[in-house]
PDB file of C-alpha atoms in Angstrom:
ATOM      1  CA  MET A   1     -29.271 -36.253 -65.658  1.00 43.00           C
ATOM      2  CA  LYS A   2     -29.548 -33.964 -62.739  1.00 45.00           C
ATOM      3  CA  ASN A   3     -29.408 -30.196 -62.866  1.00 44.00           C
ATOM      4  CA  THR A   4     -26.534 -29.209 -60.545  1.00 43.00           C
ATOM      5  CA  LYS A   5     -28.158 -26.017 -59.293  1.00 44.00           C
ATOM      6  CA  SER A   6     -31.227 -23.976 -59.991  1.00 44.00           C
ATOM      7  CA  ILE A   7     -30.857 -20.147 -60.474  1.00 41.00           C
ATOM      8  CA  ALA A   8     -34.377 -19.519 -58.933  1.00 43.00           C
ATOM      9  CA  THR A   9     -32.939 -19.675 -55.524  1.00 41.00           C
ATOM     10  CA  ILE A  10     -30.338 -17.099 -56.419  1.00 40.00           C
ATOM     11  CA  THR A  11     -32.893 -14.767 -57.948  1.00 40.00           C
ATOM     12  CA  ALA A  12     -34.961 -14.930 -54.663  1.00 39.00           C
ATOM     13  CA  GLY A  13     -32.085 -13.221 -52.953  1.00 40.00           C
ATOM     14  CA  LEU A  14     -31.814 -10.345 -55.417  1.00 39.00           C
ATOM     15  CA  VAL A  15     -32.910  -6.860 -54.218  1.00 34.00           C
ATOM     16  CA  LEU A  16     -34.789  -5.619 -57.139  1.00 31.00           C
ATOM     17  CA  SER A  17     -36.299  -2.503 -55.519  1.00 26.00           C
ATOM     18  CA  LEU A  18     -34.322   0.071 -53.674  1.00 25.00           C
ATOM     19  CA  SER A  19     -35.809   0.852 -50.245  1.00 26.00           C
ATOM     20  CA  VAL A  20     -33.377   3.686 -49.590  1.00 29.00           C
ATOM     21  CA  SER A  21     -34.954   7.079 -49.205  1.00 32.00           C
ATOM     22  CA  HIS A  22     -33.506   9.629 -51.597  1.00 32.00           C
ATOM     23  CA  ALA A  23     -35.310  12.581 -50.094  1.00 32.00           C
ATOM     24  CA  PHE A  24     -32.696  14.710 -48.454  1.00 34.00           C
ATOM     25  CA  ALA A  25     -33.375  17.148 -45.605  1.00 36.00           C
ATOM     26  CA  GLN A  26     -33.213  20.684 -47.003  1.00 37.00           C
ATOM     27  CA  SER A  27     -30.587  23.009 -45.530  1.00 39.00           C
ATOM     28  CA  ALA A  28     -32.046  26.182 -44.047  1.00 38.00           C
ATOM     29  CA  ALA A  29     -31.089  29.578 -45.359  1.00 39.00           C
ATOM     30  CA  LYS A  30     -27.732  30.896 -44.433  1.00 42.00           C
ATOM     31  CA  PRO A  31     -27.694  32.982 -41.222  1.00 39.00           C
ATOM     32  CA  ALA A  32     -27.697  36.704 -41.600  1.00 40.00           C
ATOM     33  CA  ARG A  33     -24.694  38.635 -40.163  1.00 41.00           C
ATOM     34  CA  GLU A  34     -25.297  40.640 -36.993  1.00 41.00           C
ATOM     35  CA  PRO A  35     -25.794  44.358 -37.702  1.00 39.00           C
ATOM     36  CA  SER A  36     -22.916  46.653 -36.691  1.00 42.00           C
ATOM     37  CA  ALA A  37     -23.083  47.998 -33.179  1.00 42.00           C
ATOM     38  CA  LYS A  38     -24.752  51.322 -32.883  1.00 42.00           C
ATOM     39  CA  ARG A  39     -22.698  53.984 -31.094  1.00 44.00           C
ATOM     40  CA  SER A  40     -25.604  56.041 -30.041  1.00 40.00           C
ATOM     41  CA  GLY A  41     -28.825  55.386 -28.396  1.00 42.00           C
ATOM     42  CA  PRO A  42     -30.642  57.921 -26.235  1.00 38.00           C
ATOM     43  CA  GLY A  43     -31.201  56.678 -22.738  1.00 41.00           C
ATOM     44  CA  ASP A  44     -28.859  53.644 -23.024  1.00 62.00           C
ATOM     45  CA  ARG A  45     -26.275  52.983 -20.481  1.00 82.00           C
ATOM     46  CA  VAL A  46     -22.722  53.007 -21.865  1.00 89.00           C
ATOM     47  CA  MET A  47     -21.305  49.437 -21.810  1.00 89.00           C
ATOM     48  CA  SER A  48     -18.458  48.783 -19.371  1.00 91.00           C
ATOM     49  CA  LYS A  49     -15.174  47.558 -20.870  1.00 89.00           C
ATOM     50  CA  ASP A  50     -15.900  43.920 -19.816  1.00 91.00           C
ATOM     51  CA  GLU A  51     -19.350  44.043 -21.339  1.00 90.00           C
ATOM     52  CA  LEU A  52     -17.930  45.393 -24.554  1.00 89.00           C
ATOM     53  CA  ARG A  53     -15.306  42.728 -24.515  1.00 89.00           C
ATOM     54  CA  ALA A  54     -17.952  39.976 -24.165  1.00 91.00           C
ATOM     55  CA  CYS A  55     -19.950  41.499 -26.959  1.00 92.00           C
ATOM     56  CA  MET A  56     -17.026  41.671 -29.281  1.00 89.00           C
ATOM     57  CA  ALA A  57     -15.979  38.210 -28.478  1.00 91.00           C
ATOM     58  CA  LEU A  58     -19.526  37.045 -29.149  1.00 91.00           C
ATOM     59  CA  LYS A  59     -19.594  38.903 -32.509  1.00 90.00           C
ATOM     60  CA  ASP A  60     -16.357  37.331 -33.521  1.00 91.00           C
ATOM     61  CA  SER A  61     -17.599  33.845 -32.547  1.00 92.00           C
ATOM     62  CA  ASN A  62     -20.791  34.359 -34.499  1.00 91.00           C
ATOM     63  CA  ASP A  63     -18.854  35.511 -37.621  1.00 92.00           C
ATOM     64  CA  ARG A  64     -16.574  32.512 -37.483  1.00 93.00           C
ATOM     65  CA  GLY A  65     -19.550  30.207 -36.969  1.00 91.00           C
ATOM     66  CA  ALA A  66     -21.365  31.746 -39.908  1.00 91.00           C
ATOM     67  CA  ALA A  67     -18.385  31.346 -42.164  1.00 93.00           C
ATOM     68  CA  GLU A  68     -17.844  27.643 -41.117  1.00 92.00           C
ATOM     69  CA  LEU A  69     -21.514  26.928 -41.518  1.00 89.00           C
ATOM     70  CA  GLU A  70     -21.536  28.283 -45.011  1.00 91.00           C
ATOM     71  CA  ARG A  71     -18.589  26.117 -45.912  1.00 92.00           C
ATOM     72  CA  SER A  72     -20.250  23.110 -44.454  1.00 90.00           C
ATOM     73  CA  GLN A  73     -23.573  23.815 -46.364  1.00 89.00           C
ATOM     74  CA  GLU A  74     -21.659  24.083 -49.573  1.00 90.00           C
ATOM     75  CA  LYS A  75     -19.893  20.749 -48.959  1.00 89.00           C
ATOM     76  CA  MET A  76     -23.132  19.022 -48.109  1.00 86.00           C
ATOM     77  CA  SER A  77     -24.821  20.377 -51.186  1.00 86.00           C
ATOM     78  CA  LYS A  78     -21.934  19.101 -53.357  1.00 86.00           C
ATOM     79  CA  GLU A  79     -22.268  15.665 -51.728  1.00 82.00           C
ATOM     80  CA  ARG A  80     -25.957  15.641 -52.285  1.00 80.00           C
ATOM     81  CA  SER A  81     -25.421  16.354 -56.063  1.00 79.00           C
ATOM     82  CA  GLU A  82     -22.841  13.612 -56.292  1.00 77.00           C
ATOM     83  CA  LEU A  83     -25.147  11.080 -54.766  1.00 73.00           C
ATOM     84  CA  ALA A  84     -27.881  11.859 -57.168  1.00 70.00           C
ATOM     85  CA  ARG A  85     -25.671  12.543 -60.314  1.00 67.00           C
ATOM     86  CA  THR A  86     -26.431   9.689 -62.667  1.00 51.00           C
ATOM     87  CA  PRO A  87     -28.434   6.431 -62.360  1.00 51.00           C
ATOM     88  CA  GLU A  88     -25.206   4.410 -62.715  1.00 47.00           C
ATOM     89  CA  ALA A  89     -23.256   6.370 -60.213  1.00 51.00           C
ATOM     90  CA  ALA A  90     -26.128   7.016 -57.721  1.00 50.00           C
ATOM     91  CA  SER A  91     -27.537   3.495 -57.455  1.00 56.00           C
ATOM     92  CA  PRO A  92     -26.941   0.055 -59.091  1.00 61.00           C
ATOM     93  CA  ASP A  93     -29.098  -1.000 -61.992  1.00 67.00           C
ATOM     94  CA  PRO A  94     -30.079  -4.759 -62.085  1.00 68.00           C
ATOM     95  CA  LYS A  95     -30.395  -4.525 -65.936  1.00 69.00           C
ATOM     96  CA  VAL A  96     -26.737  -3.605 -66.129  1.00 73.00           C
ATOM     97  CA  ASP A  97     -25.221  -5.285 -63.067  1.00 78.00           C
ATOM     98  CA  VAL A  98     -27.217  -8.525 -62.898  1.00 83.00           C
ATOM     99  CA  ASP A  99     -29.250  -9.373 -66.092  1.00 86.00           C
ATOM    100  CA  PRO A 100     -26.351 -10.338 -68.341  1.00 88.00           C
ATOM    101  CA  PHE A 101     -25.169 -12.926 -65.817  1.00 87.00           C
ATOM    102  CA  ARG A 102     -28.781 -14.159 -65.155  1.00 87.00           C
ATOM    103  CA  LYS A 103     -29.325 -14.650 -68.909  1.00 89.00           C
ATOM    104  CA  ALA A 104     -25.979 -16.507 -69.219  1.00 90.00           C
ATOM    105  CA  ALA A 105     -27.051 -18.816 -66.300  1.00 88.00           C
ATOM    106  CA  GLU A 106     -30.425 -19.373 -67.871  1.00 88.00           C
ATOM    107  CA  GLU A 107     -28.881 -20.242 -71.268  1.00 91.00           C
ATOM    108  CA  ALA A 108     -26.575 -22.714 -69.516  1.00 90.00           C
ATOM    109  CA  ASP A 109     -29.534 -24.264 -67.775  1.00 88.00           C
ATOM    110  CA  ALA A 110     -31.444 -24.541 -71.013  1.00 90.00           C
ATOM    111  CA  LYS A 111     -28.538 -26.352 -72.642  1.00 91.00           C
ATOM    112  CA  ILE A 112     -28.469 -28.831 -69.828  1.00 89.00           C
ATOM    113  CA  ARG A 113     -32.227 -29.505 -70.064  1.00 91.00           C
ATOM    114  CA  ALA A 114     -31.856 -29.907 -73.890  1.00 92.00           C
ATOM    115  CA  HIS A 115     -29.003 -32.338 -73.324  1.00 91.00           C
ATOM    116  CA  GLY A 116     -31.091 -34.315 -70.802  1.00 91.00           C
ATOM    117  CA  ILE A 117     -33.985 -34.526 -73.415  1.00 93.00           C
ATOM    118  CA  ALA A 118     -31.512 -35.794 -76.007  1.00 91.00           C
ATOM    119  CA  VAL A 119     -30.212 -38.487 -73.574  1.00 91.00           C
ATOM    120  CA  ARG A 120     -33.682 -39.647 -72.710  1.00 93.00           C
ATOM    121  CA  ASP A 121     -34.580 -39.693 -76.462  1.00 92.00           C
ATOM    122  CA  TRP A 122     -31.425 -41.842 -77.116  1.00 90.00           C
ATOM    123  CA  ASN A 123     -32.292 -44.181 -74.254  1.00 92.00           C
ATOM    124  CA  ALA A 124     -35.812 -44.604 -75.697  1.00 91.00           C
ATOM    125  CA  ARG A 125     -34.460 -45.289 -79.215  1.00 90.00           C
ATOM    126  CA  MET A 126     -31.842 -47.705 -77.902  1.00 89.00           C
ATOM    127  CA  THR A 127     -34.459 -49.638 -75.975  1.00 90.00           C
ATOM    128  CA  GLU A 128     -36.660 -49.794 -79.037  1.00 89.00           C
ATOM    129  CA  PHE A 129     -33.646 -50.915 -81.127  1.00 86.00           C
ATOM    130  CA  GLU A 130     -32.817 -53.738 -78.648  1.00 87.00           C
ATOM    131  CA  ALA A 131     -36.367 -54.979 -78.760  1.00 87.00           C
ATOM    132  CA  LYS A 132     -36.453 -55.144 -82.504  1.00 85.00           C
ATOM    133  CA  VAL A 133     -32.840 -56.074 -83.321  1.00 82.00           C
ATOM    134  CA  LYS A 134     -33.513 -59.810 -83.383  1.00 80.00           C
ATOM    135  CA  ASP A 135     -36.177 -59.355 -86.049  1.00 79.00           C
ATOM    136  CA  MET A 136     -34.136 -56.998 -88.248  1.00 79.00           C
ATOM    137  CA  ARG A 137     -32.809 -58.675 -91.429  1.00 73.00           C
ATOM    138  CA  HIS A 138     -30.787 -55.754 -92.673  1.00 80.00           C
ATOM    139  CA  GLY A 139     -29.044 -52.680 -91.222  1.00 82.00           C
ATOM    140  CA  ALA A 140     -28.898 -53.817 -87.621  1.00 84.00           C
ATOM    141  CA  ASP A 141     -25.151 -53.317 -87.332  1.00 86.00           C
ATOM    142  CA  ARG A 142     -25.283 -49.914 -89.084  1.00 88.00           C
ATOM    143  CA  ALA A 143     -28.005 -48.733 -86.855  1.00 88.00           C
ATOM    144  CA  ARG A 144     -26.163 -49.918 -83.696  1.00 88.00           C
ATOM    145  CA  THR A 145     -23.072 -48.146 -84.857  1.00 91.00           C
ATOM    146  CA  ALA A 146     -25.016 -44.917 -85.389  1.00 91.00           C
ATOM    147  CA  LEU A 147     -26.527 -45.253 -81.896  1.00 90.00           C
ATOM    148  CA  LYS A 148     -23.169 -45.822 -80.255  1.00 91.00           C
ATOM    149  CA  ARG A 149     -21.677 -42.737 -82.090  1.00 93.00           C
ATOM    150  CA  GLU A 150     -24.586 -40.678 -80.908  1.00 90.00           C
ATOM    151  CA  GLN A 151     -24.014 -41.949 -77.368  1.00 91.00           C
ATOM    152  CA  ALA A 152     -20.335 -41.110 -77.487  1.00 93.00           C
ATOM    153  CA  ALA A 153     -21.103 -37.609 -78.585  1.00 93.00           C
ATOM    154  CA  LEU A 154     -23.683 -37.072 -75.853  1.00 90.00           C
ATOM    155  CA  THR A 155     -21.267 -38.457 -73.245  1.00 92.00           C
ATOM    156  CA  ALA A 156     -18.495 -36.275 -74.431  1.00 93.00           C
ATOM    157  CA  ALA A 157     -20.544 -33.073 -74.433  1.00 92.00           C
ATOM    158  CA  GLU A 158     -21.851 -33.517 -70.858  1.00 92.00           C
ATOM    159  CA  PRO A 159     -18.763 -32.502 -68.846  1.00 93.00           C
ATOM    160  CA  GLN A 160     -18.414 -29.148 -70.649  1.00 93.00           C
ATOM    161  CA  LEU A 161     -22.086 -28.407 -70.316  1.00 91.00           C
ATOM    162  CA  LEU A 162     -22.015 -29.110 -66.566  1.00 91.00           C
ATOM    163  CA  ALA A 163     -18.839 -27.008 -66.235  1.00 92.00           C
ATOM    164  CA  ASN A 164     -20.395 -24.154 -68.100  1.00 91.00           C
ATOM    165  CA  GLN A 165     -23.530 -24.274 -65.982  1.00 89.00           C
ATOM    166  CA  THR A 166     -21.446 -24.277 -62.760  1.00 90.00           C
ATOM    167  CA  GLU A 167     -19.331 -21.300 -63.974  1.00 92.00           C
ATOM    168  CA  THR A 168     -22.310 -19.185 -65.112  1.00 89.00           C
ATOM    169  CA  ILE A 169     -24.327 -19.809 -61.980  1.00 88.00           C
ATOM    170  CA  ALA A 170     -21.341 -18.910 -59.778  1.00 89.00           C
ATOM    171  CA  ALA A 171     -20.906 -15.646 -61.846  1.00 89.00           C
ATOM    172  CA  TYR A 172     -24.586 -14.954 -61.390  1.00 87.00           C
ATOM    173  CA  GLU A 173     -24.337 -15.474 -57.590  1.00 86.00           C
ATOM    174  CA  ARG A 174     -21.402 -13.109 -57.431  1.00 87.00           C
ATOM    175  CA  ALA A 175     -23.312 -10.453 -59.485  1.00 84.00           C
ATOM    176  CA  VAL A 176     -26.311 -10.717 -57.237  1.00 84.00           C
ATOM    177  CA  ALA A 177     -24.119 -10.401 -54.125  1.00 83.00           C
ATOM    178  CA  ASP A 178     -22.244  -7.404 -55.555  1.00 83.00           C
ATOM    179  CA  TYR A 179     -25.574  -5.734 -56.600  1.00 83.00           C
ATOM    180  CA  ASN A 180     -26.993  -6.174 -53.087  1.00 81.00           C
ATOM    181  CA  LYS A 181     -23.850  -4.850 -51.477  1.00 79.00           C
ATOM    182  CA  LYS A 182     -23.937  -1.760 -53.797  1.00 78.00           C
ATOM    183  CA  VAL A 183     -27.637  -1.183 -52.714  1.00 76.00           C
ATOM    184  CA  GLU A 184     -26.588  -1.471 -49.078  1.00 72.00           C
ATOM    185  CA  GLN A 185     -23.682   0.871 -49.467  1.00 71.00           C
ATOM    186  CA  ARG A 186     -25.821   3.443 -51.384  1.00 72.00           C
ATOM    187  CA  GLY A 187     -28.336   3.265 -48.487  1.00 71.00           C
ATOM    188  CA  SER A 188     -25.575   3.739 -45.970  1.00 72.00           C
ATOM    189  CA  ARG A 189     -24.356   6.887 -47.799  1.00 71.00           C
ATOM    190  CA  ASN A 190     -27.896   8.325 -47.813  1.00 74.00           C
ATOM    191  CA  VAL A 191     -28.395   7.715 -44.181  1.00 77.00           C
ATOM    192  CA  ASP A 192     -25.044   9.205 -43.378  1.00 78.00           C
ATOM    193  CA  TRP A 193     -25.748  12.349 -45.373  1.00 83.00           C
ATOM    194  CA  ASN A 194     -29.201  12.856 -43.816  1.00 82.00           C
ATOM    195  CA  LYS A 195     -27.741  12.416 -40.291  1.00 85.00           C
ATOM    196  CA  ARG A 196     -24.867  14.904 -40.978  1.00 86.00           C
ATOM    197  CA  ASN A 197     -27.334  17.367 -42.535  1.00 85.00           C
ATOM    198  CA  ALA A 198     -29.643  17.081 -39.462  1.00 88.00           C
ATOM    199  CA  ASP A 199     -26.581  17.833 -37.243  1.00 87.00           C
ATOM    200  CA  LEU A 200     -25.807  20.878 -39.431  1.00 88.00           C
ATOM    201  CA  LEU A 201     -29.304  22.251 -38.965  1.00 89.00           C
ATOM    202  CA  ALA A 202     -28.845  21.871 -35.239  1.00 90.00           C
ATOM    203  CA  VAL A 203     -25.560  23.881 -35.459  1.00 91.00           C
ATOM    204  CA  GLN A 204     -27.421  26.564 -37.560  1.00 91.00           C
ATOM    205  CA  GLU A 205     -30.105  26.900 -34.957  1.00 91.00           C
ATOM    206  CA  ARG A 206     -27.569  27.362 -32.151  1.00 92.00           C
ATOM    207  CA  LEU A 207     -25.894  30.023 -34.264  1.00 90.00           C
ATOM    208  CA  ASN A 208     -29.162  31.748 -34.901  1.00 91.00           C
ATOM    209  CA  GLU A 209     -29.764  31.793 -31.165  1.00 92.00           C
ATOM    210  CA  SER A 210     -26.299  33.197 -30.502  1.00 90.00           C
ATOM    211  CA  GLN A 211     -26.966  35.981 -33.091  1.00 91.00           C
ATOM    212  CA  ARG A 212     -30.256  36.761 -31.515  1.00 90.00           C
ATOM    213  CA  LYS A 213     -28.501  37.090 -28.105  1.00 89.00           C
ATOM    214  CA  TRP A 214     -26.049  39.533 -29.702  1.00 91.00           C
ATOM    215  CA  THR A 215     -28.715  41.588 -31.162  1.00 89.00           C
ATOM    216  CA  ALA A 216     -30.590  41.808 -27.863  1.00 88.00           C
ATOM    217  CA  GLU A 217     -27.654  42.300 -25.504  1.00 87.00           C
ATOM    218  CA  CYS A 218     -25.224  44.217 -27.700  1.00 89.00           C
ATOM    219  CA  GLY A 219     -26.721  45.501 -30.901  1.00 84.00           C
ATOM    220  CA  ASN A 220     -28.121  48.743 -29.645  1.00 82.00           C
ATOM    221  CA  ARG A 221     -25.714  49.486 -26.769  1.00 84.00           C
ATOM    222  CA  ARG A 222     -23.366  52.432 -26.634  1.00 88.00           C
ATOM    223  CA  PHE A 223     -19.616  51.950 -25.915  1.00 87.00           C
ATOM    224  CA  ARG A 224     -16.465  53.987 -25.590  1.00 88.00           C
ATOM    225  CA  GLU A 225     -14.210  53.998 -28.583  1.00 90.00           C
ATOM    226  CA  ASP A 226     -11.216  54.001 -26.365  1.00 89.00           C
ATOM    227  CA  ASP A 227     -12.400  50.728 -24.720  1.00 86.00           C
ATOM    228  CA  GLU A 228     -12.872  49.151 -28.229  1.00 88.00           C
ATOM    229  CA  THR A 229      -9.315  50.281 -29.236  1.00 89.00           C
ATOM    230  CA  ALA A 230      -7.744  48.914 -26.125  1.00 90.00           C
ATOM    231  CA  ILE A 231      -9.589  45.547 -26.418  1.00 89.00           C
ATOM    232  CA  LYS A 232      -8.429  45.108 -30.032  1.00 89.00           C
ATOM    233  CA  ALA A 233      -4.878  45.920 -28.907  1.00 89.00           C
ATOM    234  CA  GLY A 234      -5.194  42.951 -26.357  1.00 86.00           C
ATOM    235  CA  LYS A 235      -5.498  45.172 -23.236  1.00 80.00           C
TER     236      LYS A 235
END
């Protein structure tokens, strides 16, 4: 009797170790707000209205950028926590996702092997009986009947054993495929998070540079309050 399929080839395709990196890039500290413009500074030239307008626009842009960056950092931090929340949610576990199906397939294989041994044993005893039957004075018919009944039972059991083996191996194959898909998806989520976090760090560095520019070009400059009032009024 042939075993229809071996589970060894299935196991060879199972990803039992996760190669996905769980080390996330750390978000840098939130940028500091620019200091308020000083209205006095000995020796400084008073800004023109256009210069003041540009500085005020830069300050507004920096403030909006800082607020948006803070929201993005909070969102990324939440996503990182969700990715690493629990072993079950964060990554698949072969003991949970695969082992029950593997054990069922192995049990089905074991029953097929045991059935094959029983068939071979029956064949050996039947051959021995046929060799001795001519010399048997008593019980030949009874022994033949018992052997035929045993043969019928073995024959009747075989289709269900083969069907059970096919079913459990198919379920095991699906479990392995689902597990590997989960591992791949988990890795993709980590890669995506790390990429977006790196992009966020680049945004933060650009904001820091813009804040340094405001400090250098606007922070200590004097301006006319009338100009500030007019600019705020849209003039």
